[in-house]
Coordinates of C-alpha atoms and ligand atoms in Angstrom, one line a residue:
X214 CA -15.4 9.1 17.5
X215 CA -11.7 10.4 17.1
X216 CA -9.6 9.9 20.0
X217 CA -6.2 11.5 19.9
X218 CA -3.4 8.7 19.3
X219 CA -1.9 8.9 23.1
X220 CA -4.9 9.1 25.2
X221 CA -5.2 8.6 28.8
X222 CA -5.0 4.6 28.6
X223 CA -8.1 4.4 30.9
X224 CA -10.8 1.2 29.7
X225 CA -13.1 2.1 27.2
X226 CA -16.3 3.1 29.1
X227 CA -18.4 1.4 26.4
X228 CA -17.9 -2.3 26.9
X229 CA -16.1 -4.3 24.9
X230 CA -14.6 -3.1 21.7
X231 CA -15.8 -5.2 18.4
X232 CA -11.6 -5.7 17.4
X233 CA -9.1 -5.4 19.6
X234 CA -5.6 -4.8 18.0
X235 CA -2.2 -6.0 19.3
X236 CA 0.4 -3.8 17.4
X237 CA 0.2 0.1 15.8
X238 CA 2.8 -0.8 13.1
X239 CA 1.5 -0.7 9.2
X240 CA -0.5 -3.9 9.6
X241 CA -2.2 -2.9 12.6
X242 CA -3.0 0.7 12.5
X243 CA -4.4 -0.4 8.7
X244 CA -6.7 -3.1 9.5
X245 CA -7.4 -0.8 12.6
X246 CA -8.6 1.6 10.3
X247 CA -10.5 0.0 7.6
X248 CA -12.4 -1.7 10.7
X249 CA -13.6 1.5 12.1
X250 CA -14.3 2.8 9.0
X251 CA -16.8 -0.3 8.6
X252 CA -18.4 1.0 11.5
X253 CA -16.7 -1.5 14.2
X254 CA -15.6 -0.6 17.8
X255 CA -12.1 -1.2 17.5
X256 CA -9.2 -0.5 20.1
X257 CA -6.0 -0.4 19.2
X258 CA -2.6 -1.0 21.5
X259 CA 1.1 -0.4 20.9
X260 CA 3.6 -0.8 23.4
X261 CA 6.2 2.4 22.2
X262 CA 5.0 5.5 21.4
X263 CA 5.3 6.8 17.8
X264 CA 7.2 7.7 16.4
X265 CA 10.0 5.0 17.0
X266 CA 12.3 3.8 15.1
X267 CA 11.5 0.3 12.6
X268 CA 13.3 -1.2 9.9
X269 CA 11.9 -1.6 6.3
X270 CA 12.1 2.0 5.2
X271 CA 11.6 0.7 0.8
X272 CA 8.1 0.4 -0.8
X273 CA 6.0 -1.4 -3.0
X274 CA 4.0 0.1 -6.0
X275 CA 0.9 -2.2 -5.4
X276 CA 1.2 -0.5 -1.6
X277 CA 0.4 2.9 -3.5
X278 CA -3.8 2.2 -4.2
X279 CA -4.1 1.2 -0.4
X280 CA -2.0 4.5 0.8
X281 CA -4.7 6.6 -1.3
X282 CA -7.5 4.6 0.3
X283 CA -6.3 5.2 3.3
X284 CA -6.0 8.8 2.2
X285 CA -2.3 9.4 3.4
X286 CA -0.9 9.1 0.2
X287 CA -0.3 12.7 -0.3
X288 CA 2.0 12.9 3.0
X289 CA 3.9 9.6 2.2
X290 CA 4.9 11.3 -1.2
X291 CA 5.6 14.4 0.7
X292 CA 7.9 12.4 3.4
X293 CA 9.5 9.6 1.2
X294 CA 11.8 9.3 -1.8
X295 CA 10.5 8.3 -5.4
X296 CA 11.5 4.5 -6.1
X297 CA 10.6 3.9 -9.9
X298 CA 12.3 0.7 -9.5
X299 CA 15.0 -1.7 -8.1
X300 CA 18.9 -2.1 -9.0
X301 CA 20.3 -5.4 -8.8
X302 CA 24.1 -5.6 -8.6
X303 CA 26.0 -9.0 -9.6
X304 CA 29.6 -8.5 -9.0
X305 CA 30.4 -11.8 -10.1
X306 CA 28.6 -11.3 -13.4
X307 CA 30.2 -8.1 -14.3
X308 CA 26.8 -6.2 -14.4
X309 CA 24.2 -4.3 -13.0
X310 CA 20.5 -4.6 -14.3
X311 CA 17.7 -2.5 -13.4
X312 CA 14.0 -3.4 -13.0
X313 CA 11.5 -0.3 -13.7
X314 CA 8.3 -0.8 -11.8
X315 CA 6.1 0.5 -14.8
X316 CA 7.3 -2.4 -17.3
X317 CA 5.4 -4.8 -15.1
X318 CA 1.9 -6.5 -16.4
X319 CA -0.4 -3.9 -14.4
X320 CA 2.5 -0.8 -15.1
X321 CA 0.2 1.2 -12.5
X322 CA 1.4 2.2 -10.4
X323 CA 5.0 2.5 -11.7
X324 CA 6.3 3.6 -8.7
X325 CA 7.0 3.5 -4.7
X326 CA 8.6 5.3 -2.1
X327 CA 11.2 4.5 0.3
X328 CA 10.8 6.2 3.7
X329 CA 11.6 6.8 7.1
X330 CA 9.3 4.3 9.3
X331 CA 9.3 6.3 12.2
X332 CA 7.0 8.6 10.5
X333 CA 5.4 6.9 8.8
X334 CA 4.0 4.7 11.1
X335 CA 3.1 7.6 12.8
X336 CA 1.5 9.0 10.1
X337 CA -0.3 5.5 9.6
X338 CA -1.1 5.2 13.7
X339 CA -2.7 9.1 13.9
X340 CA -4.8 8.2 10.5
X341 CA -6.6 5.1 12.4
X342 CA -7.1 7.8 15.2
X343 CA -8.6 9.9 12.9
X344 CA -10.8 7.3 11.7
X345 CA -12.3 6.7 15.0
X346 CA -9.9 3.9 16.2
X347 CA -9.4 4.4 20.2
X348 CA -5.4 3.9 20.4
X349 CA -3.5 3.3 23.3
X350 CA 0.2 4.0 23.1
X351 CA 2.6 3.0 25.6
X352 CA 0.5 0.1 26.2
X353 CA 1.7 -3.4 26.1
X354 CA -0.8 -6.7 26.4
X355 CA 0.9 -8.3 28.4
X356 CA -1.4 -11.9 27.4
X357 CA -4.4 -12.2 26.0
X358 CA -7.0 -14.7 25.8
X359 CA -8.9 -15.0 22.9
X360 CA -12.8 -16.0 22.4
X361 CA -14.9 -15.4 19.5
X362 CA -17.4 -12.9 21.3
X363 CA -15.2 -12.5 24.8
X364 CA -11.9 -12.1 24.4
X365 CA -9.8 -10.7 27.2
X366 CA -6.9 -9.2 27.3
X367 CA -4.6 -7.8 29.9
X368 CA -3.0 -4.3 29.1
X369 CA 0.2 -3.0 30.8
X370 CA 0.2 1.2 30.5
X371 CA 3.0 1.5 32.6
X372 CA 1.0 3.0 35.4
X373 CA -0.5 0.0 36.4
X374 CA -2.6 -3.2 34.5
X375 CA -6.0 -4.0 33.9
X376 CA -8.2 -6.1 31.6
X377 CA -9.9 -5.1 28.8
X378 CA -12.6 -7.3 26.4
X379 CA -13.2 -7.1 22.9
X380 CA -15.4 -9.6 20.4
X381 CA -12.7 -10.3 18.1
X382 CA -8.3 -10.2 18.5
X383 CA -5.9 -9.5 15.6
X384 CA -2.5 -10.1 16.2
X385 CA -0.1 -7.4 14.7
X386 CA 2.5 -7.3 17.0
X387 CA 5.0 -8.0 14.3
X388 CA 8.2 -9.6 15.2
X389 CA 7.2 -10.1 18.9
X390 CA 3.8 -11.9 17.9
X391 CA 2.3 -12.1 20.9
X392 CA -0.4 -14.5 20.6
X393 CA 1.6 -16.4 17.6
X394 CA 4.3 -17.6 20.2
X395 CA 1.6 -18.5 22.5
X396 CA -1.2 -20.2 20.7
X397 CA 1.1 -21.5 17.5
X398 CA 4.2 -23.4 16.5
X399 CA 6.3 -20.4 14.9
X400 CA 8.5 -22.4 12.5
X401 CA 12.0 -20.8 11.6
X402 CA 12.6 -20.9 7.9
X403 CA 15.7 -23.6 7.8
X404 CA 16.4 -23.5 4.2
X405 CA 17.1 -19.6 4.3
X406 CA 18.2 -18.8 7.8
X407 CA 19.7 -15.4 7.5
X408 CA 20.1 -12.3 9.7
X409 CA 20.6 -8.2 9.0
X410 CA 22.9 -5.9 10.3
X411 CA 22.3 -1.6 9.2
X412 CA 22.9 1.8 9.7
X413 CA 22.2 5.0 7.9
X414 CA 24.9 6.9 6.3
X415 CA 25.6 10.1 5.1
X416 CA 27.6 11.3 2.2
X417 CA 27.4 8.2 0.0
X418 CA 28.8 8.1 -3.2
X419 CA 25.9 7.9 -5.7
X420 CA 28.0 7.9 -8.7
X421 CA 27.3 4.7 -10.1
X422 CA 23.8 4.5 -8.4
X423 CA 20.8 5.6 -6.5
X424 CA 20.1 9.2 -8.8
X425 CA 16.7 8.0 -9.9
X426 CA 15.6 6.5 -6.6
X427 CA 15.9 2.8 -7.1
X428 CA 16.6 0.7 -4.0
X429 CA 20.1 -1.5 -4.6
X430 CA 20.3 -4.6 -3.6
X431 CA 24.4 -5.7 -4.3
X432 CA 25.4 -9.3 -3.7
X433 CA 28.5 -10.4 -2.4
X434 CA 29.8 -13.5 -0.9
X435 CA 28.1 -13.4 2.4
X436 CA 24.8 -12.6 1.1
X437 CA 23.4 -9.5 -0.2
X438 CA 23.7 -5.4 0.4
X439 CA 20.8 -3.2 0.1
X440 CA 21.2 0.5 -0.7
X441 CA 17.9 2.8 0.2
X442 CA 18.3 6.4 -0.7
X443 CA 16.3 8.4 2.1
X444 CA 15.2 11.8 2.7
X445 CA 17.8 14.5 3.4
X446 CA 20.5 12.7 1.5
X447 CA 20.9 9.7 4.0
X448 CA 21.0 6.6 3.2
X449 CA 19.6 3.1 4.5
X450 CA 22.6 0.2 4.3
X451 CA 22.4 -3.0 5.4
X452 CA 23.7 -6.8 4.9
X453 CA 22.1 -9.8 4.9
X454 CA 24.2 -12.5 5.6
X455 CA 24.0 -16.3 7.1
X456 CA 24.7 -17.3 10.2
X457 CA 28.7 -18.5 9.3
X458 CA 28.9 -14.7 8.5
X459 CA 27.7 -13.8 12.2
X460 CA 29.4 -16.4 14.0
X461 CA 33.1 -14.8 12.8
X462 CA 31.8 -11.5 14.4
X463 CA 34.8 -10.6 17.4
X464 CA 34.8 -7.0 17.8
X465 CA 32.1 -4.3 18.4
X466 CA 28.7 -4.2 16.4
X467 CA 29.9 -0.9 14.8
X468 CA 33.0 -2.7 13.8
X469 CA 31.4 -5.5 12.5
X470 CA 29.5 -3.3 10.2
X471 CA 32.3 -1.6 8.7
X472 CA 34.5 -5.0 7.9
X473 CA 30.7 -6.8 6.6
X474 CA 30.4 -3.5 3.9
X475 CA 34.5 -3.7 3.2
X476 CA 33.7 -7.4 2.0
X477 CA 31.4 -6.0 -1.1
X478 CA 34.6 -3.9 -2.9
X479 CA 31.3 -2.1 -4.9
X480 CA 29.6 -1.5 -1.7
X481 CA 32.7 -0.2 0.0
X482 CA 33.5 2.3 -2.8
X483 CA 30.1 4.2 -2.5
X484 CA 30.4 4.1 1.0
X485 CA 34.1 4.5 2.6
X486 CA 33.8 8.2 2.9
X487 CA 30.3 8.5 4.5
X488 CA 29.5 9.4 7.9
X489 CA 27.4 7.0 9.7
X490 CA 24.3 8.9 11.5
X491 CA 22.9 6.6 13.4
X492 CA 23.3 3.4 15.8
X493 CA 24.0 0.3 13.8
X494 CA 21.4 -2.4 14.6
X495 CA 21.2 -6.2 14.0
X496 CA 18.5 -8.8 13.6
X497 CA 18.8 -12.6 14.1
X498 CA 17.7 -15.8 13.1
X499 CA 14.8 -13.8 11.3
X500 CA 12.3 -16.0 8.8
X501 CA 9.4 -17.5 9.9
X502 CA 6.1 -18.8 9.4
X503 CA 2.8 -19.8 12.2
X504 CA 1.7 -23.0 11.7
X505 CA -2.0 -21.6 11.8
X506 CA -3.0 -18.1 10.4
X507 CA -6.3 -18.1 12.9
X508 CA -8.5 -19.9 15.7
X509 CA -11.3 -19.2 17.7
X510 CA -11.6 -15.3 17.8
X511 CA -8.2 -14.7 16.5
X512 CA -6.3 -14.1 13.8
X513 CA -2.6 -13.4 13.0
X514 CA -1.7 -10.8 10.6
X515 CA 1.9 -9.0 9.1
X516 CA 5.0 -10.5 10.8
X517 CA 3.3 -11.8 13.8
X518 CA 2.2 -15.0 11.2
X519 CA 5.3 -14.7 8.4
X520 CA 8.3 -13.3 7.8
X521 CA 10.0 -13.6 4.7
X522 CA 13.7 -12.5 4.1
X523 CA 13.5 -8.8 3.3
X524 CA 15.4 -8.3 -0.2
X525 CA 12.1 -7.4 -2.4
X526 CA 11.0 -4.9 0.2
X527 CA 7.3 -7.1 0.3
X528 CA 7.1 -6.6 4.7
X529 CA 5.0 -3.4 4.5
X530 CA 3.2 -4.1 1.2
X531 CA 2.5 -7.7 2.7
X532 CA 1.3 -6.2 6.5
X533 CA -1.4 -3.8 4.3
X534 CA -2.5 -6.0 2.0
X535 CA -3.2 -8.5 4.4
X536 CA -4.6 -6.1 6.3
X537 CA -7.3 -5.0 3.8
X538 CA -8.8 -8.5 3.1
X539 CA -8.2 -9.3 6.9
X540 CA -10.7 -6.0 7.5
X541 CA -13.1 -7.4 4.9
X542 CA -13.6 -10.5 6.4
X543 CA -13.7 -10.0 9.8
X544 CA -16.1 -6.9 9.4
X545 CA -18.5 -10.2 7.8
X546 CA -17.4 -12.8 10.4
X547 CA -18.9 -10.3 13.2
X548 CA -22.1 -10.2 11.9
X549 CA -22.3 -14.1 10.7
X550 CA -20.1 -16.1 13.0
X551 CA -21.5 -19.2 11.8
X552 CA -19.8 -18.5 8.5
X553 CA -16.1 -17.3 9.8
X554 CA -14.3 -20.2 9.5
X555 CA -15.1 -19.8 6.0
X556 CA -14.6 -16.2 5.6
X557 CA -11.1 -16.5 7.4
X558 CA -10.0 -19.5 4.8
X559 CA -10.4 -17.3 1.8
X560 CA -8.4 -14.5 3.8
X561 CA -5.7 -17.2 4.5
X562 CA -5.9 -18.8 1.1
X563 CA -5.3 -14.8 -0.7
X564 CA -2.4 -14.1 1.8
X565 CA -0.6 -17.7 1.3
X566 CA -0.3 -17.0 -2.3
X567 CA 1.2 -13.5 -1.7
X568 CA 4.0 -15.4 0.2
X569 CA 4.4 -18.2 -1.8
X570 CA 4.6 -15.9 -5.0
X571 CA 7.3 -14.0 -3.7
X572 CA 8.6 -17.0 -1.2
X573 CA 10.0 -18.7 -4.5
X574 CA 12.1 -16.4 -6.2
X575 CA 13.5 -15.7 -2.0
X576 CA 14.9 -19.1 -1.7
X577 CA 16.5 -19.1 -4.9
X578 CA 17.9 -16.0 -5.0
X579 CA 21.6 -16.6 -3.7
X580 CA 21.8 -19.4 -6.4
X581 CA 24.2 -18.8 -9.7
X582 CA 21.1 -19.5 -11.8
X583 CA 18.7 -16.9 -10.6
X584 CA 21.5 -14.6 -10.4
X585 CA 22.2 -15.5 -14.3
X586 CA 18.5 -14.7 -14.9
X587 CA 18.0 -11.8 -13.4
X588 CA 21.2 -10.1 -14.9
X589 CA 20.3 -11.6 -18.3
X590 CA 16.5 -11.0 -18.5
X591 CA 14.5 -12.4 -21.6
X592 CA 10.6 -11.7 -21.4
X593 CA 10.1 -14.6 -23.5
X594 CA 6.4 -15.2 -22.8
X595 CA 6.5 -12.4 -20.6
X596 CA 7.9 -13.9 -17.7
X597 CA 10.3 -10.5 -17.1
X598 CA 7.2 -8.7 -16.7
X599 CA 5.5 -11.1 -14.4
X600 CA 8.9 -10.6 -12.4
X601 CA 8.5 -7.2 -12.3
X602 CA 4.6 -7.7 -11.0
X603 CA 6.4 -9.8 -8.3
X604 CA 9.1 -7.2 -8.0
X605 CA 5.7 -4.1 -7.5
X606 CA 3.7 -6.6 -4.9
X607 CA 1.0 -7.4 -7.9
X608 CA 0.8 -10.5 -6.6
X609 CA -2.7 -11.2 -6.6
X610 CA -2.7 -10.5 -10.1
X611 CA -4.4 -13.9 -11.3
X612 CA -3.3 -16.7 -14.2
X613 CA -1.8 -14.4 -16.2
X614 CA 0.6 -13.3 -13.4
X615 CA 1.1 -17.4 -12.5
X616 CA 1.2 -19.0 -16.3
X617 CA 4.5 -17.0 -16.6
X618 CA 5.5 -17.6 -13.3
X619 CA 5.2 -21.0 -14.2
X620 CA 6.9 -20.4 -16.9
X621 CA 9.6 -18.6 -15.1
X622 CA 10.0 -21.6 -12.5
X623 CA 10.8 -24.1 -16.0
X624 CA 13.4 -21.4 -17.5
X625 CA 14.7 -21.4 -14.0
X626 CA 14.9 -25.3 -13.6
X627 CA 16.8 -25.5 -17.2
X628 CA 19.4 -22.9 -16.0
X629 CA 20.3 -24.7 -12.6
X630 CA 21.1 -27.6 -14.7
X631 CA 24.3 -26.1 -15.9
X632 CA 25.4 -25.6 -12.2
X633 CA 27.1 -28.9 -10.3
X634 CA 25.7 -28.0 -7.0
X635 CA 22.6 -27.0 -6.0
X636 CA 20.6 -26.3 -2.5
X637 CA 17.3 -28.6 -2.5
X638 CA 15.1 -25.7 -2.5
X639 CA 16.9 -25.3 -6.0
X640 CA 17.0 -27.6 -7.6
X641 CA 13.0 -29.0 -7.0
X642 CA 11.6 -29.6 -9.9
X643 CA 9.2 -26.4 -11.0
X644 CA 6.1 -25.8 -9.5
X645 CA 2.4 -25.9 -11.4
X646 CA 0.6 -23.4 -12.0
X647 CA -1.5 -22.0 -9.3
Ligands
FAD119 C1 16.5 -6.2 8.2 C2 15.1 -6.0 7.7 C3 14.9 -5.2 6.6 C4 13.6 -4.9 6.1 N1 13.4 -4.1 5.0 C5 12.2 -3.9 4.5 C6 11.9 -3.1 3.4 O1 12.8 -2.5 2.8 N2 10.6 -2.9 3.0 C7 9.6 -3.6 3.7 O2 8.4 -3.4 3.2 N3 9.8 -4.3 4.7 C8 11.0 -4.5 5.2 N4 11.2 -5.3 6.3 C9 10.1 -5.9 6.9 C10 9.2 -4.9 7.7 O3 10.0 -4.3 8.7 C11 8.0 -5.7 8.4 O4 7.6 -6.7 7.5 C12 6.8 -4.8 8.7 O5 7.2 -3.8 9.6 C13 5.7 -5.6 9.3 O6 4.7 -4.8 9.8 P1 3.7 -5.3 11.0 O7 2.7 -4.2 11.1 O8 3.3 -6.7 10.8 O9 4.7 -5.3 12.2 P2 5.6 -4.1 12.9 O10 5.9 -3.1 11.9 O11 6.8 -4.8 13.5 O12 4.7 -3.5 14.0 C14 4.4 -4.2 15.2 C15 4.1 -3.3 16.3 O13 3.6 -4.0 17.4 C16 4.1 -3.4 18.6 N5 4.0 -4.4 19.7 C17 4.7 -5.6 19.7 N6 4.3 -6.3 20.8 C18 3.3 -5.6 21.4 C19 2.5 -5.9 22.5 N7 2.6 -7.0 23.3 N8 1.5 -4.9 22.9 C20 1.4 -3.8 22.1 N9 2.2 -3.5 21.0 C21 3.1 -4.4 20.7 C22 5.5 -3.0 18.2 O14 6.0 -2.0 19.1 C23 5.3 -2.5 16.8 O15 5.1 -1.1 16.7 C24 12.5 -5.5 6.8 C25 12.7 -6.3 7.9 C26 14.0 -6.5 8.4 C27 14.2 -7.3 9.6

């Protein structure tokens, strides 16, 4: 059954769908499409109509298997830019150090793309449509009530509403999280309570940087820059700052941009003569974490149950990845309900470790000693390479990916030692293994 991706929003004739899913962004449309490939019903319903614009244009290696799976990998190459790696710029340190993608444990592979999410969203939303997903666009639920077996939901196609029933409801509405805000306790990240502001540009220096592809990510005093070479020489920039930064903000947005990038004199020097060709466009107050990943005939999935400050690109890559086991075990939980609660902890347990894998190296990494470490780095037992796994989104990549992080979390707690003061997220004492 292959339903074109803006259909006529009427009910689905055929009684209630097997999945319902909130969201056609890269988590939704993937689990969307895995379902149906399984054989399951599954209806999927996104409020905007693709393609829209969305931030988080740079991607992850370990994204690359699930794009062929998905058998779009051939357009994402065609659309994107070729990101071998990740540039990390320490003004303070005098240095620059660059992290290639195929020096990490699993180099394969040893590359990503960035791109332009607008289409490839797209791309992703019409593939689920291919695959026999029915997709509503322009359709917002409005609430839903979920039930293992009868689940309703109310959908909003601007024309009018009306309810619709599926067996099963995953949440992908991303940022919004629709049954996230209503059914958990979304708690904001405290310890790392940043915000973005970005634009595209045009005509940026790339000098010093950017030729081979890599994304840059600069810091300066407020925070950090990141530097995304897209298609058709345009670039992605964008600051990520705390909320001190914000609160000084007087002027316009477009302002505020220009005297954010002016703060960052490497920043400013690759981009004082571009030409900004876009809007600029802020975010606020923007990590978080659900206090439950899933309940009865539920389950939260991508942003709608995490979001974790965006400097090692890991949103998409965490969306689909979550996505695919989500797929697996739902598709199981269907036919044995008896057995979902279990099927859904093992989901939970693979995604947790995703986040707290990368999590760690996120709360630490405005600190002088991760800064010292990553512009100085020693793969003494490997732990450089096992940064790089992190770096590529291998992180489900078992104990030899966590004895060096373990390792790495020690080397870490001997450098802070040289610094007077430290935030407590730095300066707790290293983790064990998983
Ligand atoms: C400043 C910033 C920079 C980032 N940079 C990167 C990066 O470089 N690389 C990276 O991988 N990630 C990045 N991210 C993160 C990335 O954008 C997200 O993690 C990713 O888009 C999550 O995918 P998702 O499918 O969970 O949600 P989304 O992509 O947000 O998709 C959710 C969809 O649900 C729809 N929706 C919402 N509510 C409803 C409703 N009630 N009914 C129907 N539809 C609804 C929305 O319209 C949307 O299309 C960045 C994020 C920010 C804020």
């Amino acid at each position: 059954m292959t339903q074109p991706p803006d259909d006529s929003g009427a009910p689905d004739p055929s009684g209630p769908a097997d999945v319902a899913v909130i969201g056609g962004g890269p988590g939704g449309a993937t689990v969307a499409t895995l379902l149906a490939r399984r054989g399951r019903s599954v209806v999927l319903y996104e409020k905007a109509q693709h393609p829209r614009f969305h931030v988080g244009e740079s991607l992850l290696p370990k994204t690359v298997p699930l794009l062929e799976d998905l058998g779009v990998h051939d357009q994402v190459r065609a659309m994107g830019t070729f990101k071998p790696g990740a540039e990390f710029v320490a003004p303070k340190h005098g240095r620059r150090q660059v992290f290639r993608f195929d020096q990490a444990l699993d180099p394969n592979p040893g590359h990503a793309y960035h791109v332009e999410r607008a289409s490839f969203d797209a791309l992703l939303l019409n593939n689920a449509a291919a695959n026999g997903v029915t997709v509503h666009q322009r359709t917002e639920v409005v609430s839903a009530a979920p039930r293992l077996g009868d689940s309703v939901l109310t959908v909003d196609d601007g024309i009018g509403r009306r309810t619709d029933r599926a067996r099963f409801v995953i949440d992908a509405s991303g940022r919004d999280g629709l049954l996230a805000r209503k059914l958990t306790n979304r708690q904001p990240d405290r310890m790392h309570n940043t915000a973005a502001i970005f634009a595209h540009l045009r005509g940026v220096s790339r000098d010093n940087w950017g030729l081979d592809g890599d994304i840059a990510v600069c810091w300066f005093d407020q925070g950090w820059i990141w530097m995304i070479p897209l298609p058709d020489g345009r670039v992605s920039v964008g600051a990520v700052c705390g909320p001190e930064h914000f609160k000084r903000r007087r002027g316009s947005l477009e302002d505020f941009y220009t005297e954010t990038l002016q703060r960052s004199a490497e920043v400013w020097e690759m981009v004082q003569h571009a030409e900004r060709v876009s809007p600029v466009r802020g975010t606020g107050n923007y990590s978080y974490c659900a206090d439950r990943m899933y309940g009865d005939g539920y389950l939260l999935l991508g942003d709608s149950y995490c979001f974790l400050d965006p400097v090692f690109s890991s949103g998409v890559h965490l969306a689909m990845i979550g996505a695919q086991s989500a797929a697996a075990a739902i598709d199981r939980l269907l036919d044995h309900p008896a057995r979902g609660a279990r099927l859904l902890r093992r989901h939970q347990k693979l995604v947790e470790g995703d986040l707290k894998r990368i999590s760690w190296f996120i709360r630490r990494f405005n600190t002088p000693a991760l800064q010292r470490m990553f512009m100085n780095p020693r793969n003494l037992l490997g732990v450089r390479r096992a940064v790089l796994s992190v770096l590529a989104g291998d992180t489900r990549h078992g104990l030899n990916l966590d004895l060096r992080l373990a390792a790495f979390r020690l080397f870490y707690w001997l450098e802070q030692r040289r610094d007077p003061e430290q935030s407590p997220a730095a300066i707790a004492p290293p983790e064990p293994a998983e």
